[in-house]
mmCIF file of C-alpha atoms in Angstrom:
data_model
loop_
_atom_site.group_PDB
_atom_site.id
_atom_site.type_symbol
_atom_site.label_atom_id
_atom_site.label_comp_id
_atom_site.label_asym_id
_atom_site.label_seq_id
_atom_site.Cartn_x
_atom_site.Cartn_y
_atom_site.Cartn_z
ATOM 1 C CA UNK A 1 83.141 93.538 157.201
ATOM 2 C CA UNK A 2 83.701 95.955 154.426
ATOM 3 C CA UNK A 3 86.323 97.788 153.723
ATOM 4 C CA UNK A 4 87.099 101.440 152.428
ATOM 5 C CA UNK A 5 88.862 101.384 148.839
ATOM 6 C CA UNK A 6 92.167 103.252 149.283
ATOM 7 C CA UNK A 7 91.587 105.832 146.453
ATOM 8 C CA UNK A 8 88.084 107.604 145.242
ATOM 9 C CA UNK A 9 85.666 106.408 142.472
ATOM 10 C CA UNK A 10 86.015 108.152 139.697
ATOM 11 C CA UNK A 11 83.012 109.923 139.223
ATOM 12 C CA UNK A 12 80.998 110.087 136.498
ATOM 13 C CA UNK A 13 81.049 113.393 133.817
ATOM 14 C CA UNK A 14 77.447 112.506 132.804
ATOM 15 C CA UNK A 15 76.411 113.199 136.518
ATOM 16 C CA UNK A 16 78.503 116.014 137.225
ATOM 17 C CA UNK A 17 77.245 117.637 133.850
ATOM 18 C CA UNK A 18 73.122 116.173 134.114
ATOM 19 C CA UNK A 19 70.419 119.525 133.886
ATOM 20 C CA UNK A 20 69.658 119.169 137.154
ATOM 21 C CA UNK A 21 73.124 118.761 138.975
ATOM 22 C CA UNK A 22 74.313 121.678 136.576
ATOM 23 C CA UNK A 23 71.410 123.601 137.805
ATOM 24 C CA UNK A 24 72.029 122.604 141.691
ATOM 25 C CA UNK A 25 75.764 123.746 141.276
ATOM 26 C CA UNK A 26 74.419 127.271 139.889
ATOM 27 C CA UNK A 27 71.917 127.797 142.757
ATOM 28 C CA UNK A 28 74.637 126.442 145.131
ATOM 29 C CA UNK A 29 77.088 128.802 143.897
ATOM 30 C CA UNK A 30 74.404 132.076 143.634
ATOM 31 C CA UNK A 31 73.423 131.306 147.171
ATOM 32 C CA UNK A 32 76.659 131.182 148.553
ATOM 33 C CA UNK A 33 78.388 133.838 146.687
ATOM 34 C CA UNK A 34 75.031 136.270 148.043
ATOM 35 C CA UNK A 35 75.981 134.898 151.633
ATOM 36 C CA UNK A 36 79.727 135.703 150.958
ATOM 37 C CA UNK A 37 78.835 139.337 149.766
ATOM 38 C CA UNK A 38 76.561 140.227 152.392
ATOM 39 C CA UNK A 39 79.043 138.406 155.102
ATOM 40 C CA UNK A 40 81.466 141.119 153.292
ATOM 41 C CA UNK A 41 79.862 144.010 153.514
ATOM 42 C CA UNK A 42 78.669 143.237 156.646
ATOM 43 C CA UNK A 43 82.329 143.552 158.140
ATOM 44 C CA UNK A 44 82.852 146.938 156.046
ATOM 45 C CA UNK A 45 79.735 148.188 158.108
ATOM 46 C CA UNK A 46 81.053 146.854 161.131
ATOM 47 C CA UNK A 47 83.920 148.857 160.020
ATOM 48 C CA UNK A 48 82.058 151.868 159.647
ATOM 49 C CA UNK A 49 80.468 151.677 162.777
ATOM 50 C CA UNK A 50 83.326 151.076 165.235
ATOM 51 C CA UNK A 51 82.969 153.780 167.379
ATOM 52 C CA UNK A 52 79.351 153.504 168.017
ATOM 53 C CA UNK A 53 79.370 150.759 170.953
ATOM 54 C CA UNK A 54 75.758 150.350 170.860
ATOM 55 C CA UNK A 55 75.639 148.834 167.192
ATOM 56 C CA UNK A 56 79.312 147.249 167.660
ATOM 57 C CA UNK A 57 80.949 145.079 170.354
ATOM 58 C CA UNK A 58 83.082 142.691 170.802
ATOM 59 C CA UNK A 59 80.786 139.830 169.648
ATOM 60 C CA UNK A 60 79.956 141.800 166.366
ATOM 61 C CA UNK A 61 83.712 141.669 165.701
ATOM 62 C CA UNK A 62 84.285 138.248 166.318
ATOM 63 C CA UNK A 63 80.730 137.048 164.733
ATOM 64 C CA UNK A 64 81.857 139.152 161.573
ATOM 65 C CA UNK A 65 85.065 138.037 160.979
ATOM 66 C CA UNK A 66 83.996 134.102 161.422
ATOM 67 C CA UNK A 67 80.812 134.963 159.200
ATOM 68 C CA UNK A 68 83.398 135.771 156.327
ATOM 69 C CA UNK A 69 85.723 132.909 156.793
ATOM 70 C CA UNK A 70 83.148 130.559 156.579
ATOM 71 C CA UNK A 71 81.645 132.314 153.970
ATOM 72 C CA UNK A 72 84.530 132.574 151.681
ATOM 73 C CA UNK A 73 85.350 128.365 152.629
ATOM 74 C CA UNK A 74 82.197 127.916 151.556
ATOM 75 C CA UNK A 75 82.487 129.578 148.306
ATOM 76 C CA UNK A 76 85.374 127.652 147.484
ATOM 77 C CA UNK A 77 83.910 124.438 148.274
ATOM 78 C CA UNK A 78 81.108 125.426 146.293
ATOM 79 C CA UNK A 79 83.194 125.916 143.272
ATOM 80 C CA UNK A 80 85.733 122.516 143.931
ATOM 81 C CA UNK A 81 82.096 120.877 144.052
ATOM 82 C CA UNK A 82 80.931 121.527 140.623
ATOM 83 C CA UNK A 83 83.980 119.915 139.303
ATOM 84 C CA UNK A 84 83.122 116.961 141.067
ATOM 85 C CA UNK A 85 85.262 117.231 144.835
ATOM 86 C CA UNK A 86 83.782 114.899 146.839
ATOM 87 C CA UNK A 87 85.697 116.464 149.891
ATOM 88 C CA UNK A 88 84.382 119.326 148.991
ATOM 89 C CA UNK A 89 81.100 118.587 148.698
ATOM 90 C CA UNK A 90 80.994 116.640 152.082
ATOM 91 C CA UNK A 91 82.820 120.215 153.777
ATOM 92 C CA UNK A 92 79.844 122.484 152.279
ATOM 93 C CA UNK A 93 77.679 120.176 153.666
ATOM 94 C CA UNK A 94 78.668 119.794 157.035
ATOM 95 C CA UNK A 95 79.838 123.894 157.106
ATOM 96 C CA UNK A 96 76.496 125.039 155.861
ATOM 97 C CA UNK A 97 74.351 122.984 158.154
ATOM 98 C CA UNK A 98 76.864 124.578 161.349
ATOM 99 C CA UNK A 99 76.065 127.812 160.656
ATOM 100 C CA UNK A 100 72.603 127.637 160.007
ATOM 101 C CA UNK A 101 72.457 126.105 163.703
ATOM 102 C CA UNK A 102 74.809 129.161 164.880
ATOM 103 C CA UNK A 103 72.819 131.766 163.037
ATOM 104 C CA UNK A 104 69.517 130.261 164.700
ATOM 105 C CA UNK A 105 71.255 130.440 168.282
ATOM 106 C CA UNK A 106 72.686 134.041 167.665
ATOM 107 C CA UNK A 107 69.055 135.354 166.716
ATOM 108 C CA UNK A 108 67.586 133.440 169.457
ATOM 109 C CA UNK A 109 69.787 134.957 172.260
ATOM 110 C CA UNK A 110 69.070 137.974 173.665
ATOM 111 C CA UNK A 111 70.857 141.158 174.207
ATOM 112 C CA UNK A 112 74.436 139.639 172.778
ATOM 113 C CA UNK A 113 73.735 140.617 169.276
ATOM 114 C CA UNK A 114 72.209 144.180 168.357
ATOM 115 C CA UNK A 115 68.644 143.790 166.288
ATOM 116 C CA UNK A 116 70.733 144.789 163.171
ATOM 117 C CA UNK A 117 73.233 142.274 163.022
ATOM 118 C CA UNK A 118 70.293 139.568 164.379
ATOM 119 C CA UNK A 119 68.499 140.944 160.900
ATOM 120 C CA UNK A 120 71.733 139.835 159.006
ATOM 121 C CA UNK A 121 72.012 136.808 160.946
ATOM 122 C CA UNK A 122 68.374 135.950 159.573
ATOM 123 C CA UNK A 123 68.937 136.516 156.214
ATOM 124 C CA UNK A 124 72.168 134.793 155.910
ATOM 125 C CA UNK A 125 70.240 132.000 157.186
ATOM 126 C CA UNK A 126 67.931 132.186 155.173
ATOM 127 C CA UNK A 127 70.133 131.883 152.185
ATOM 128 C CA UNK A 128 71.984 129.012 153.983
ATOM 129 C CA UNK A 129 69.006 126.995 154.259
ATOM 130 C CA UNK A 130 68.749 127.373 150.534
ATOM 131 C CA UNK A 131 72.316 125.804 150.325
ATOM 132 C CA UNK A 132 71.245 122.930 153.203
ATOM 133 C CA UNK A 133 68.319 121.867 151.168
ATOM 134 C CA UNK A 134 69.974 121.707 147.729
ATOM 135 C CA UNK A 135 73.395 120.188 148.665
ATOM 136 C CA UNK A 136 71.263 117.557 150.597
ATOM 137 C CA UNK A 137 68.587 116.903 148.139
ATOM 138 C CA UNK A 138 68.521 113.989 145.809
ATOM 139 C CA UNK A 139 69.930 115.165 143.140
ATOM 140 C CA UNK A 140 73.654 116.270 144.524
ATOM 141 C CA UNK A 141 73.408 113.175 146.989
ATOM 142 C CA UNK A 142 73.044 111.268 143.997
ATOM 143 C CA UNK A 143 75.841 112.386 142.351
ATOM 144 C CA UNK A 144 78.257 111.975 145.001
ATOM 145 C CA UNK A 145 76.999 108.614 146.138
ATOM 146 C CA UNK A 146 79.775 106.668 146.947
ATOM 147 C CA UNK A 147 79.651 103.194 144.145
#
């Protein structure tokens, strides 16, 4: 039976600060920060639009708002990652690949979502599979392999 070690293994520097896991961190961090912005002004055009109950309801409300929560959690983790969180790493992980699989059920269903925000909704994805494929590639796994 194994056991867990009470506190975390020190990671190493040289990983943390390797070409390749530099350059993960700073396509992590683009990606997300272009997710957080658009999640942003998103919500200011949701704003904007308010009275118009064709291109905002009550879902567009409530999908904005979450959109920047998780947006701006992300962006932190994505940060606390680079300096080596391993928390924070395993959060960005598990939060990115949750709203890729919400984005892809909001543009799949029909009618609850107007065609703009569904438009959004696609490229946010987009960028979030860009986040999903780097924070679970080789590279950033191998760096935050437990030893």
């Amino acid at each position: 039976m194994t056991t867990r070690s009470p506190h975390p293994v020190a990671m190493s520097e040289e990983s943390l600060q390797h070409p390749r896991s530099l350059a993960a961190f700073r396509s992590t961090k683009l990606l997300v920060g272009c997710y957080l912005a658009l999640s942003v002004l998103t919500l200011v055009a949701i704003a904007l639009l308010r009275s118009d109950t064709a291109l905002v309801n009550d879902a567009v409300w409530i999908r904005g708002s979450i959109v920047v929560a998780s947006a701006s959690l992300m962006f932190v983790c994505a940060l606390q990652s680079a300096r080596g969180s391993r928390r924070s790493y395993r959060r960005l992980r598990i939060i990115s690949g949750v709203m890729v699989a919400a984005i892809a059920a909001i543009v799949a269903l029909p009618d609850a979502f107007p065609l703009w925000m569904k438009i959004e909704q696609g490229v946010c994805g987009l960028l979030l599979i860009g986040v999903l494929l780097i924070v679970n590639g080789r590279q950033l796994r191998g760096v935050f392999a437990a030893r």
